[in-house]
GROMACS .gro file of N, CA and C in nm:
model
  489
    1UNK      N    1  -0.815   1.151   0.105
    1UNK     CA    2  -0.722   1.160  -0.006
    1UNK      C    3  -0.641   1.030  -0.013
    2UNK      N    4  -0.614   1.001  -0.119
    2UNK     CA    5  -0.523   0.910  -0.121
    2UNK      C    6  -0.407   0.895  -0.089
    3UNK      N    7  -0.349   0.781  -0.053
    3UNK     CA    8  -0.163   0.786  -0.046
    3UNK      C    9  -0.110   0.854  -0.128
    4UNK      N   10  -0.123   0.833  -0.291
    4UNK     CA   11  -0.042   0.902  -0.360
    4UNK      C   12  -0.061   1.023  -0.390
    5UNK      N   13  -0.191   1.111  -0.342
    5UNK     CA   14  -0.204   1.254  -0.330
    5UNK      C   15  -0.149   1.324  -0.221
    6UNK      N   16  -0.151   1.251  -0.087
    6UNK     CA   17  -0.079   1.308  -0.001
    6UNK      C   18   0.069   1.347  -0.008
    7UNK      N   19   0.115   1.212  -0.049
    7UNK     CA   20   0.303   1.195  -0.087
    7UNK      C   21   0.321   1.319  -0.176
    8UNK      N   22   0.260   1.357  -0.279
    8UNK     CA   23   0.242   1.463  -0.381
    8UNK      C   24   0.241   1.556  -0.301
    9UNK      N   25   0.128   1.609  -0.240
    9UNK     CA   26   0.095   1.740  -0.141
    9UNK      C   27   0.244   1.724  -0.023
   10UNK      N   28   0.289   1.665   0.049
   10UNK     CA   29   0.382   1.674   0.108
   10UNK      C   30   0.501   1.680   0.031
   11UNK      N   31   0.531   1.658  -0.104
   11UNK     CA   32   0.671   1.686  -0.172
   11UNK      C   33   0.634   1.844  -0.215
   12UNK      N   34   0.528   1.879  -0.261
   12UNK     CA   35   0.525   2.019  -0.243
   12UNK      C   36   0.571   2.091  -0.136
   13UNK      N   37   0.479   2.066  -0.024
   13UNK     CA   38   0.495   2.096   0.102
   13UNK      C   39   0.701   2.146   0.132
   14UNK      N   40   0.725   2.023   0.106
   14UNK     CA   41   0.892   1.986   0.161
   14UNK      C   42   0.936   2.135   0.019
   15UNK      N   43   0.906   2.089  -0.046
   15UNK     CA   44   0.981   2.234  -0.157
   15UNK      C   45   0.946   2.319  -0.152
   16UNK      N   46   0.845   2.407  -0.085
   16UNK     CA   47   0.796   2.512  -0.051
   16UNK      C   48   0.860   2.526   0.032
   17UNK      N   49   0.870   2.499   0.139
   17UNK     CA   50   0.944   2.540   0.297
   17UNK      C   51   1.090   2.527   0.270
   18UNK      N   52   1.159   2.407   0.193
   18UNK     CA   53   1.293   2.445   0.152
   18UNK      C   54   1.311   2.561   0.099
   19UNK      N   55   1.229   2.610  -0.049
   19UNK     CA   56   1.283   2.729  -0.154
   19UNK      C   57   1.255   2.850  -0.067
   20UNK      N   58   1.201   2.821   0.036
   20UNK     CA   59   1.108   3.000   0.096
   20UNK      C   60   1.153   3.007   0.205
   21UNK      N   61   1.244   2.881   0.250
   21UNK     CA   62   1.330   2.932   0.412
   21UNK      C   63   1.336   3.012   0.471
   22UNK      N   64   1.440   3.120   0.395
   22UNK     CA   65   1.448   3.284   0.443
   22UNK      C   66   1.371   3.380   0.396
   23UNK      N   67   1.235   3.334   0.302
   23UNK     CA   68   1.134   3.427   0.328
   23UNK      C   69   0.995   3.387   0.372
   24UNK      N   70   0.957   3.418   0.483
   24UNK     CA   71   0.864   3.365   0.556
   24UNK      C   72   0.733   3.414   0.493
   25UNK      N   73   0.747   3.573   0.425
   25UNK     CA   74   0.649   3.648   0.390
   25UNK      C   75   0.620   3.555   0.279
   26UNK      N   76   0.689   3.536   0.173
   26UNK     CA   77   0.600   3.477   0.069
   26UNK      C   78   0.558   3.359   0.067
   27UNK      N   79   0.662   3.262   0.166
   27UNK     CA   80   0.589   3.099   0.202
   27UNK      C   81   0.415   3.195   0.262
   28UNK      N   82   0.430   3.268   0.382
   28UNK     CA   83   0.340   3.280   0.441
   28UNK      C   84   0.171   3.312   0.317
   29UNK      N   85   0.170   3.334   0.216
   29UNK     CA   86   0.166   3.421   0.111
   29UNK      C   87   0.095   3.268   0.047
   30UNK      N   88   0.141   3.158   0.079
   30UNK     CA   89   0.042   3.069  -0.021
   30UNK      C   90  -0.034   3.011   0.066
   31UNK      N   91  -0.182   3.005   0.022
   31UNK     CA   92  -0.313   2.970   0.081
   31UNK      C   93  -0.319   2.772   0.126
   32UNK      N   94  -0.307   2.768   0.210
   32UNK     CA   95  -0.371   2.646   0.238
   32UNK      C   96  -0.520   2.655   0.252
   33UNK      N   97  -0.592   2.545   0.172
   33UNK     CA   98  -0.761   2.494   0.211
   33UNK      C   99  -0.777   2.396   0.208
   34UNK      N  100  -0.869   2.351   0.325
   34UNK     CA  101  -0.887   2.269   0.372
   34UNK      C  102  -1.087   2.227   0.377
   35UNK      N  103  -1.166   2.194   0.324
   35UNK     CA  104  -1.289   2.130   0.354
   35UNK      C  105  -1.315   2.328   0.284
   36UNK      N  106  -1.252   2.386   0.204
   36UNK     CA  107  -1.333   2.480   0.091
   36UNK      C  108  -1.290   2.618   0.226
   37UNK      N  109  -1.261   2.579   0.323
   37UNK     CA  110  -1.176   2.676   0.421
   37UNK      C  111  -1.036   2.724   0.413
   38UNK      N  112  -0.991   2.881   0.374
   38UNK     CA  113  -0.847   2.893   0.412
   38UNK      C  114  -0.773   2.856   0.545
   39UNK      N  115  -0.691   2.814   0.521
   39UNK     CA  116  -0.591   2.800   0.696
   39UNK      C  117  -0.454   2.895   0.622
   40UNK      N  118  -0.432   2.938   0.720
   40UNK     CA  119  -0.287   3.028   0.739
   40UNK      C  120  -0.158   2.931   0.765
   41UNK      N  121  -0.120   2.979   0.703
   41UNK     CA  122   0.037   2.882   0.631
   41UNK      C  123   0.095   2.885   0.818
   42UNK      N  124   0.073   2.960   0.888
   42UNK     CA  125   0.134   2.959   1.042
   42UNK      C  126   0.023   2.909   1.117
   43UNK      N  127  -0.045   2.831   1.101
   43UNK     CA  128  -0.141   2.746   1.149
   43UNK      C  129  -0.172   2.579   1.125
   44UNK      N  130  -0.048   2.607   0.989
   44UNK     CA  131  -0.090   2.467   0.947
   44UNK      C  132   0.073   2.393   0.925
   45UNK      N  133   0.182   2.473   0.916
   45UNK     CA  134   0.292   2.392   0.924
   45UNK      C  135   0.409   2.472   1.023
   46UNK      N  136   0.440   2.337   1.101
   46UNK     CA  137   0.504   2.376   1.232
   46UNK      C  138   0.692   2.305   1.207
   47UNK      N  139   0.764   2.336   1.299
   47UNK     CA  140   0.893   2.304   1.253
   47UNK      C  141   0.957   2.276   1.401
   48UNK      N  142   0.942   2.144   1.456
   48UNK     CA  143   0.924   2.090   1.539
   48UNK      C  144   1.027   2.180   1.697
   49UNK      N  145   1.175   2.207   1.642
   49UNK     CA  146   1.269   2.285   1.684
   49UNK      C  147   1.211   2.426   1.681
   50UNK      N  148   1.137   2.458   1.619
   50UNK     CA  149   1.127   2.631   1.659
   50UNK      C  150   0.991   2.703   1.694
   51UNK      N  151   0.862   2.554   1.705
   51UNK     CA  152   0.778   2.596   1.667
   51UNK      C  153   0.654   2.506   1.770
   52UNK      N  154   0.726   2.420   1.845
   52UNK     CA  155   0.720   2.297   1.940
   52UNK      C  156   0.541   2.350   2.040
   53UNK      N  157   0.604   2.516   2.123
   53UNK     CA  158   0.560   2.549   2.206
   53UNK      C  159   0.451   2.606   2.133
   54UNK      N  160   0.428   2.677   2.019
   54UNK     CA  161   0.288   2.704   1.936
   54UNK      C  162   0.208   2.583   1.908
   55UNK      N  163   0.243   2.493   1.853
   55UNK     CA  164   0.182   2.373   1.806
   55UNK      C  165   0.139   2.353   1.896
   56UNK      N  166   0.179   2.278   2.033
   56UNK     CA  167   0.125   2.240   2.191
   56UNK      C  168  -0.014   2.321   2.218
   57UNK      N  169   0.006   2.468   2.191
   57UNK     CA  170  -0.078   2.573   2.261
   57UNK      C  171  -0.181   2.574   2.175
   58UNK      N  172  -0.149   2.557   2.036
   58UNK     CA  173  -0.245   2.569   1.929
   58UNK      C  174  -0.344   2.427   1.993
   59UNK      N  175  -0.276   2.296   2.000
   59UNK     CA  176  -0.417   2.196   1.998
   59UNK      C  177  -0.423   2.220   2.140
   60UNK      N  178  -0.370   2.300   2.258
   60UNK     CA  179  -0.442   2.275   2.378
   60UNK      C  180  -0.586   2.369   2.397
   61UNK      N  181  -0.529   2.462   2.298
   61UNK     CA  182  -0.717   2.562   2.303
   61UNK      C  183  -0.783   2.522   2.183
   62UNK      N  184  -0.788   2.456   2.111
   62UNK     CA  185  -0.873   2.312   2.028
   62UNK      C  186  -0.985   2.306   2.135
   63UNK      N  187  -1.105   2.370   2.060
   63UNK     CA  188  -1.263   2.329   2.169
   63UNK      C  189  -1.249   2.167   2.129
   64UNK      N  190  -1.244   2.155   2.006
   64UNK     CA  191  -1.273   1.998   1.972
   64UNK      C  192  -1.184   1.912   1.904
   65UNK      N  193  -1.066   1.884   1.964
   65UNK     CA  194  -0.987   1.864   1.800
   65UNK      C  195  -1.024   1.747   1.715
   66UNK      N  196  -1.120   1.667   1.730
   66UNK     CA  197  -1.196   1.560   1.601
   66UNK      C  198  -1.173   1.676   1.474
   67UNK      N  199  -1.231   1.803   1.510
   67UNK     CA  200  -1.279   1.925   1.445
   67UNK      C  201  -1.188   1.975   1.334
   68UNK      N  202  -1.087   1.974   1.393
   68UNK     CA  203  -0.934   2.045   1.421
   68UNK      C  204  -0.880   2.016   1.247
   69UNK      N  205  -0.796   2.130   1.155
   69UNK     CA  206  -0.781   2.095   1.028
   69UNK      C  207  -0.637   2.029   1.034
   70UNK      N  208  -0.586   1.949   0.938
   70UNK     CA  209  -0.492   1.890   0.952
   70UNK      C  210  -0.351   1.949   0.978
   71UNK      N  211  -0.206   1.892   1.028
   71UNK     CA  212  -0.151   2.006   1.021
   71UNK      C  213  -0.005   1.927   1.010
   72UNK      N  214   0.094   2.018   0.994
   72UNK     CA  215   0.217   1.949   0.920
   72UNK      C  216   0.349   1.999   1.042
   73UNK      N  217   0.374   1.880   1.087
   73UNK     CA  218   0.510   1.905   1.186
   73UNK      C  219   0.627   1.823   1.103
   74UNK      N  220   0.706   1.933   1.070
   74UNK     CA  221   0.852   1.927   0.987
   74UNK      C  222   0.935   1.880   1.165
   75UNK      N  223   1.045   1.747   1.186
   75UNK     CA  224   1.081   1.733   1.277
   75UNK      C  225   1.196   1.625   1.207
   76UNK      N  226   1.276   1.603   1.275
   76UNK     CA  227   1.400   1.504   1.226
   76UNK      C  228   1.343   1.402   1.428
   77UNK      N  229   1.372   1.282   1.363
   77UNK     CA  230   1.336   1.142   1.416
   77UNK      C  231   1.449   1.168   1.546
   78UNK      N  232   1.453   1.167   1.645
   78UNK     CA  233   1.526   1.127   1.767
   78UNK      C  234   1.531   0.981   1.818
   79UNK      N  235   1.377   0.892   1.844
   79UNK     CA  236   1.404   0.766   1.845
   79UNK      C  237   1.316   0.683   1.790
   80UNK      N  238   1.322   0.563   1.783
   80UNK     CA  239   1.197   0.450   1.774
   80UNK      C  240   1.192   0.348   1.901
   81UNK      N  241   1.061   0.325   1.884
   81UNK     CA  242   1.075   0.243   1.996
   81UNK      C  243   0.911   0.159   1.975
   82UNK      N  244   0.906   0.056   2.038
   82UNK     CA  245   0.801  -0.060   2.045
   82UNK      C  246   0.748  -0.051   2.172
   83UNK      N  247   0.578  -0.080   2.175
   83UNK     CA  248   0.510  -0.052   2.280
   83UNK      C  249   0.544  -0.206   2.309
   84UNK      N  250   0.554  -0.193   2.450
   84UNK     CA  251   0.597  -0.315   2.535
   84UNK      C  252   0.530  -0.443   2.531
   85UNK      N  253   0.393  -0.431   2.470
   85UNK     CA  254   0.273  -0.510   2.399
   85UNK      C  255   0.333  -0.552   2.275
   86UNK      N  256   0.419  -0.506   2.244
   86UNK     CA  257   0.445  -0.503   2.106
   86UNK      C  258   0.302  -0.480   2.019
   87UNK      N  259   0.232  -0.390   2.002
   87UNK     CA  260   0.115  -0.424   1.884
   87UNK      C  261   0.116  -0.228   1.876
   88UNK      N  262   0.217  -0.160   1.933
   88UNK     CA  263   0.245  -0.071   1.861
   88UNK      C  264   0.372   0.008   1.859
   89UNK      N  265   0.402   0.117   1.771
   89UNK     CA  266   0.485   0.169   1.707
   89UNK      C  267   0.539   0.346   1.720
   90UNK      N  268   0.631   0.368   1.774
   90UNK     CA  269   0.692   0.528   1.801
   90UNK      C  270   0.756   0.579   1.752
   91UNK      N  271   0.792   0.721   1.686
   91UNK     CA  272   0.921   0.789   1.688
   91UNK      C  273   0.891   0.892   1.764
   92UNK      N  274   0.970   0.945   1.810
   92UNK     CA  275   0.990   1.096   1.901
   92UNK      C  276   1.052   1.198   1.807
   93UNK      N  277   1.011   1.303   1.809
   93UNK     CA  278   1.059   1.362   1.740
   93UNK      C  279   1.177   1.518   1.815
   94UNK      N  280   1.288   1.529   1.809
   94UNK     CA  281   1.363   1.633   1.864
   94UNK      C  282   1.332   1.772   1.848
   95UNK      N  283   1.330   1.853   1.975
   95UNK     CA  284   1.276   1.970   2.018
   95UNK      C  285   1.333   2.074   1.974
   96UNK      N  286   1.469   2.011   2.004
   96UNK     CA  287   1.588   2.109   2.035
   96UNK      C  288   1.671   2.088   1.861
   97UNK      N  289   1.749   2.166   1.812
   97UNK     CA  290   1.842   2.175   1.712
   97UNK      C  291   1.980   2.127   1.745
   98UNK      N  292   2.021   2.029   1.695
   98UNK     CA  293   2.141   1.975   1.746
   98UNK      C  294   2.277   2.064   1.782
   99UNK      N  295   2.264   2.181   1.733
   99UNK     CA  296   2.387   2.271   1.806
   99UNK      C  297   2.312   2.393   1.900
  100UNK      N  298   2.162   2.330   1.947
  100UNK     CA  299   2.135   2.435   2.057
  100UNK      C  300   2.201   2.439   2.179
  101UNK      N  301   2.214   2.550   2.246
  101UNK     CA  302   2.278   2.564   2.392
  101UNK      C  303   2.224   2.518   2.488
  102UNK      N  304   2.078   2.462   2.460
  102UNK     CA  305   2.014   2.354   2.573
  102UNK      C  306   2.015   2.232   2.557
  103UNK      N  307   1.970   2.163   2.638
  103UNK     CA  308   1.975   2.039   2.665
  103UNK      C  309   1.845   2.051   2.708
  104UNK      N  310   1.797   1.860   2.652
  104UNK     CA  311   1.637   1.805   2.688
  104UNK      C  312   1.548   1.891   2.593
  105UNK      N  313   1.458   1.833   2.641
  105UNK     CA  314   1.346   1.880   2.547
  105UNK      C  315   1.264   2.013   2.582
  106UNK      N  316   1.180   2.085   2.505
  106UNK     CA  317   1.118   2.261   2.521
  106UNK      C  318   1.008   2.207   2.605
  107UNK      N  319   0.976   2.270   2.689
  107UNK     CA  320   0.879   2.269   2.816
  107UNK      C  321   0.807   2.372   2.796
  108UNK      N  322   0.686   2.330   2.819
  108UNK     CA  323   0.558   2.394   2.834
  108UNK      C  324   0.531   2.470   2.965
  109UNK      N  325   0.464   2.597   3.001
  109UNK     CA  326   0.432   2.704   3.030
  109UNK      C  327   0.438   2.632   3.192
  110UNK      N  328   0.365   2.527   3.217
  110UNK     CA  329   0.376   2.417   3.315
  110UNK      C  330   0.451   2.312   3.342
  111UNK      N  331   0.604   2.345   3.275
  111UNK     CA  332   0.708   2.277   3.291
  111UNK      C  333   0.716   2.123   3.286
  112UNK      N  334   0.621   2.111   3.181
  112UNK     CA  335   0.606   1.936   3.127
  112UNK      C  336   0.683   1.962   3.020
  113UNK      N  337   0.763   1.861   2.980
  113UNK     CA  338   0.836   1.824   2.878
  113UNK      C  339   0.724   1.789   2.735
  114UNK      N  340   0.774   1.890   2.621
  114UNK     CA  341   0.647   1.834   2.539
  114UNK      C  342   0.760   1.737   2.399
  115UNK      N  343   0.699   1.652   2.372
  115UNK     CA  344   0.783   1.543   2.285
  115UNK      C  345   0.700   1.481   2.243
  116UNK      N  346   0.656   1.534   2.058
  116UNK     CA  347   0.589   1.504   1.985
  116UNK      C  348   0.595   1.309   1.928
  117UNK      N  349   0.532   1.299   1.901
  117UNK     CA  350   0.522   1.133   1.885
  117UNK      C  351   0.447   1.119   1.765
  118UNK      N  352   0.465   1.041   1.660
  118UNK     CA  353   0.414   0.950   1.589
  118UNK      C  354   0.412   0.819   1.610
  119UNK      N  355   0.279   0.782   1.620
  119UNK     CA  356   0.319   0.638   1.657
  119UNK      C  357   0.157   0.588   1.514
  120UNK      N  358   0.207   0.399   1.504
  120UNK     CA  359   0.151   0.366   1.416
  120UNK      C  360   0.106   0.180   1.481
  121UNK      N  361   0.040   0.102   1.408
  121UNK     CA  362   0.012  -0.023   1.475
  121UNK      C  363   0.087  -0.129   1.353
  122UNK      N  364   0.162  -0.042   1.288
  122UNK     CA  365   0.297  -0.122   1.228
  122UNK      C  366   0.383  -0.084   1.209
  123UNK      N  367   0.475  -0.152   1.173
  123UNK     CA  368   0.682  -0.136   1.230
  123UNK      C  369   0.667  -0.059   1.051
  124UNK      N  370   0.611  -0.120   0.952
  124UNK     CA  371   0.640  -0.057   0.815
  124UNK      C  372   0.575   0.103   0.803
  125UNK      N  373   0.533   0.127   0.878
  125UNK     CA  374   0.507   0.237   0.907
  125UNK      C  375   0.597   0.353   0.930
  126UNK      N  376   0.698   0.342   1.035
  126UNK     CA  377   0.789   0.382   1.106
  126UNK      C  378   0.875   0.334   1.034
  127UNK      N  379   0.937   0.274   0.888
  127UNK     CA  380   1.054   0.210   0.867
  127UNK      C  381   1.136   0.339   0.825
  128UNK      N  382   1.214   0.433   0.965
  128UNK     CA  383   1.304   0.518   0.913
  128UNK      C  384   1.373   0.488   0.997
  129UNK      N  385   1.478   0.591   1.057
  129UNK     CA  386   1.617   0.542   1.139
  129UNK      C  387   1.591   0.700   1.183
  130UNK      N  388   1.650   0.723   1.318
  130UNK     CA  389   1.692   0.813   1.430
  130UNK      C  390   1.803   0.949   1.304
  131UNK      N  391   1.775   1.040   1.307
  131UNK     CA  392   1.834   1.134   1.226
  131UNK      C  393   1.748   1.191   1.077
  132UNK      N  394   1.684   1.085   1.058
  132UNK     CA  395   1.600   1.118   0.924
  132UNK      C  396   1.472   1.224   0.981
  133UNK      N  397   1.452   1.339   0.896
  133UNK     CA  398   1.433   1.478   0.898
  133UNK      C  399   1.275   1.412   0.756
  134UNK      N  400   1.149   1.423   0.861
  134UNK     CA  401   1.014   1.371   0.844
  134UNK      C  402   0.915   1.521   0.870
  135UNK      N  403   0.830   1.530   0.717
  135UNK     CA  404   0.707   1.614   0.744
  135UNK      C  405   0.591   1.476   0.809
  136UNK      N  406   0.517   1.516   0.904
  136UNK     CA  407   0.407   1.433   0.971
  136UNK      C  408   0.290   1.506   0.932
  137UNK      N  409   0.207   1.453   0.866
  137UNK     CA  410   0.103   1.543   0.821
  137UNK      C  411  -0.068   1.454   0.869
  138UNK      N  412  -0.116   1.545   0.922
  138UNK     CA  413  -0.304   1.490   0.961
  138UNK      C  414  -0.343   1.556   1.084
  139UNK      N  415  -0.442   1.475   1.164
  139UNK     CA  416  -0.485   1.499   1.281
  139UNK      C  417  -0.407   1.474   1.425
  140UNK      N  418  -0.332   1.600   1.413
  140UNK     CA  419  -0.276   1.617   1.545
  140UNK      C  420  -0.362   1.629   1.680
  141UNK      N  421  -0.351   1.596   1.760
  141UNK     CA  422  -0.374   1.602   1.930
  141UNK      C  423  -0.327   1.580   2.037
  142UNK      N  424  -0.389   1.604   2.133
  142UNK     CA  425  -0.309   1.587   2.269
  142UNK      C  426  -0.330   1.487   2.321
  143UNK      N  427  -0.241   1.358   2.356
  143UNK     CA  428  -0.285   1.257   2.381
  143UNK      C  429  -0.183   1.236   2.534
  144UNK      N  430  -0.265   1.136   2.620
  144UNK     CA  431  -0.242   1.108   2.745
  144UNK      C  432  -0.216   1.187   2.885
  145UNK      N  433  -0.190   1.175   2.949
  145UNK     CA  434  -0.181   1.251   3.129
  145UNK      C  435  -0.106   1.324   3.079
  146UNK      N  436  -0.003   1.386   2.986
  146UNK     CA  437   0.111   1.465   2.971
  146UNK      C  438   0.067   1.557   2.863
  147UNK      N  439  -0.038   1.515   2.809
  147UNK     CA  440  -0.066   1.603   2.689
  147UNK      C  441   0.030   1.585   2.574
  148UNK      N  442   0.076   1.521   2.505
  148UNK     CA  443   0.166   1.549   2.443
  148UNK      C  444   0.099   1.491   2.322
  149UNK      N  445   0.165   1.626   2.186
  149UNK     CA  446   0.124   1.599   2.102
  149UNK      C  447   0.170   1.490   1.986
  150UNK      N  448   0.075   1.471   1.934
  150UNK     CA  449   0.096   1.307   1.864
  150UNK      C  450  -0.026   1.284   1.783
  151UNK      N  451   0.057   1.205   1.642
  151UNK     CA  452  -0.038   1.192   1.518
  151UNK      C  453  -0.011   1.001   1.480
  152UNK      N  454  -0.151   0.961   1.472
  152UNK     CA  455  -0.141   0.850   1.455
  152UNK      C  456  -0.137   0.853   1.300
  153UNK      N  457  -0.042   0.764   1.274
  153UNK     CA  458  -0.083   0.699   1.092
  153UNK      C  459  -0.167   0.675   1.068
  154UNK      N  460  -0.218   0.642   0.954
  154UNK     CA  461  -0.310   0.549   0.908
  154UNK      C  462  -0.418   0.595   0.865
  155UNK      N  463  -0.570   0.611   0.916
  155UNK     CA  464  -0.666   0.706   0.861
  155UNK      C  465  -0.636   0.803   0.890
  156UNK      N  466  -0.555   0.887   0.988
  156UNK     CA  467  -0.578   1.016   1.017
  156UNK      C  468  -0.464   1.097   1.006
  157UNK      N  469  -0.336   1.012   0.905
  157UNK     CA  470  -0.183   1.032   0.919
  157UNK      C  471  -0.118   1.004   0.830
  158UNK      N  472   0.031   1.089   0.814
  158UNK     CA  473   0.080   1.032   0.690
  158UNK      C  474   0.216   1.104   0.738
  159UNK      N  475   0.367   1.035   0.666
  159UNK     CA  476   0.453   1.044   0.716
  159UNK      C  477   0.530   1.053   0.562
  160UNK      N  478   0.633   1.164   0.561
  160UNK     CA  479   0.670   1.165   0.425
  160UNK      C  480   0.845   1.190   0.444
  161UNK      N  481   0.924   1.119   0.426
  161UNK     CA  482   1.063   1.168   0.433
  161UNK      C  483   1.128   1.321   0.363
  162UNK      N  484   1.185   1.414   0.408
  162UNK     CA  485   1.206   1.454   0.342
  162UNK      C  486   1.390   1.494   0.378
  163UNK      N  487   1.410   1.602   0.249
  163UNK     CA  488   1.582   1.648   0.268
  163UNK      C  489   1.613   1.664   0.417
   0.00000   0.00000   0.00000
């Protein structure tokens, strides 16, 4: 799809989940398809603070995730940061809700810290700031010794600001 179909499909996206907040039944209620396949609206958009430990579990039993249909993590930006190579690009995205009663990030079943990542192989990519509240939409997976999930830009990614 193109850039400007995605940006489109994610401003939907962002106004659907705003107008249907407090009703889950009827957000739940509109069909996502994908390759002429339904996906379930709780399969395909996650909300990084409440929804961290499904998403994780969802791509860790992924037989294949090349396979895997695209999927949408609603998350507000915690940091940026530059790979020490400089030739790539991070945000982290926050676990926790800023007036939760915990501290650090939601831990997995095996007490690894899970802390979603977008990262990209340019800075214009990432041009947001720490607080800005981002749908991440594509091919999510588990990447490195920690597993942690993370969507690259670019062919397989797309990053859309929203309210």
């Amino acid at each position: 799809a193109s850039p400007r179909a995605i940006a489109t499909f994610l401003t939907a996206v962002a106004t659907l989940t705003h107008r249907y907040a407090d009703q889950p039944e009827l957000r739940d209620a509109v069909p996502v398809i994908h390759q002429g396949e339904p996906i379930a609206w709780s399969a395909f958009y996650f909300d990084a603070t409440r929804d961290i430990k499904r998403l994780h579990g969802l791509l860790a039993s992924a037989s294949d995730q090349r396979d895997a249909h695209p999927l949408v993590l609603r998350g507000v930006i915690a940091s940026l940061t530059q790979a020490p190579n400089g030739r790539t690009f991070a945000a982290r995205l926050r676990t926790r809700s800023s007036d939760s009663a915990h501290q650090g990030p939601v831990r997995s079943q095996a007490g690894i810290p899970i802390l979603p990542v977008i990262r990209s192989r340019t800075a214009q990519a990432l041009a947001y700031r720490p607080d800005d509240t981002v749908l991440a939409y594509g091919a999510w997976h588990l990447f490195g010794t920690r597993e942690q999930p993370t969507l690259w830009l670019g062919t397989t990614g797309a990053l859309y600001r929203c309210g």
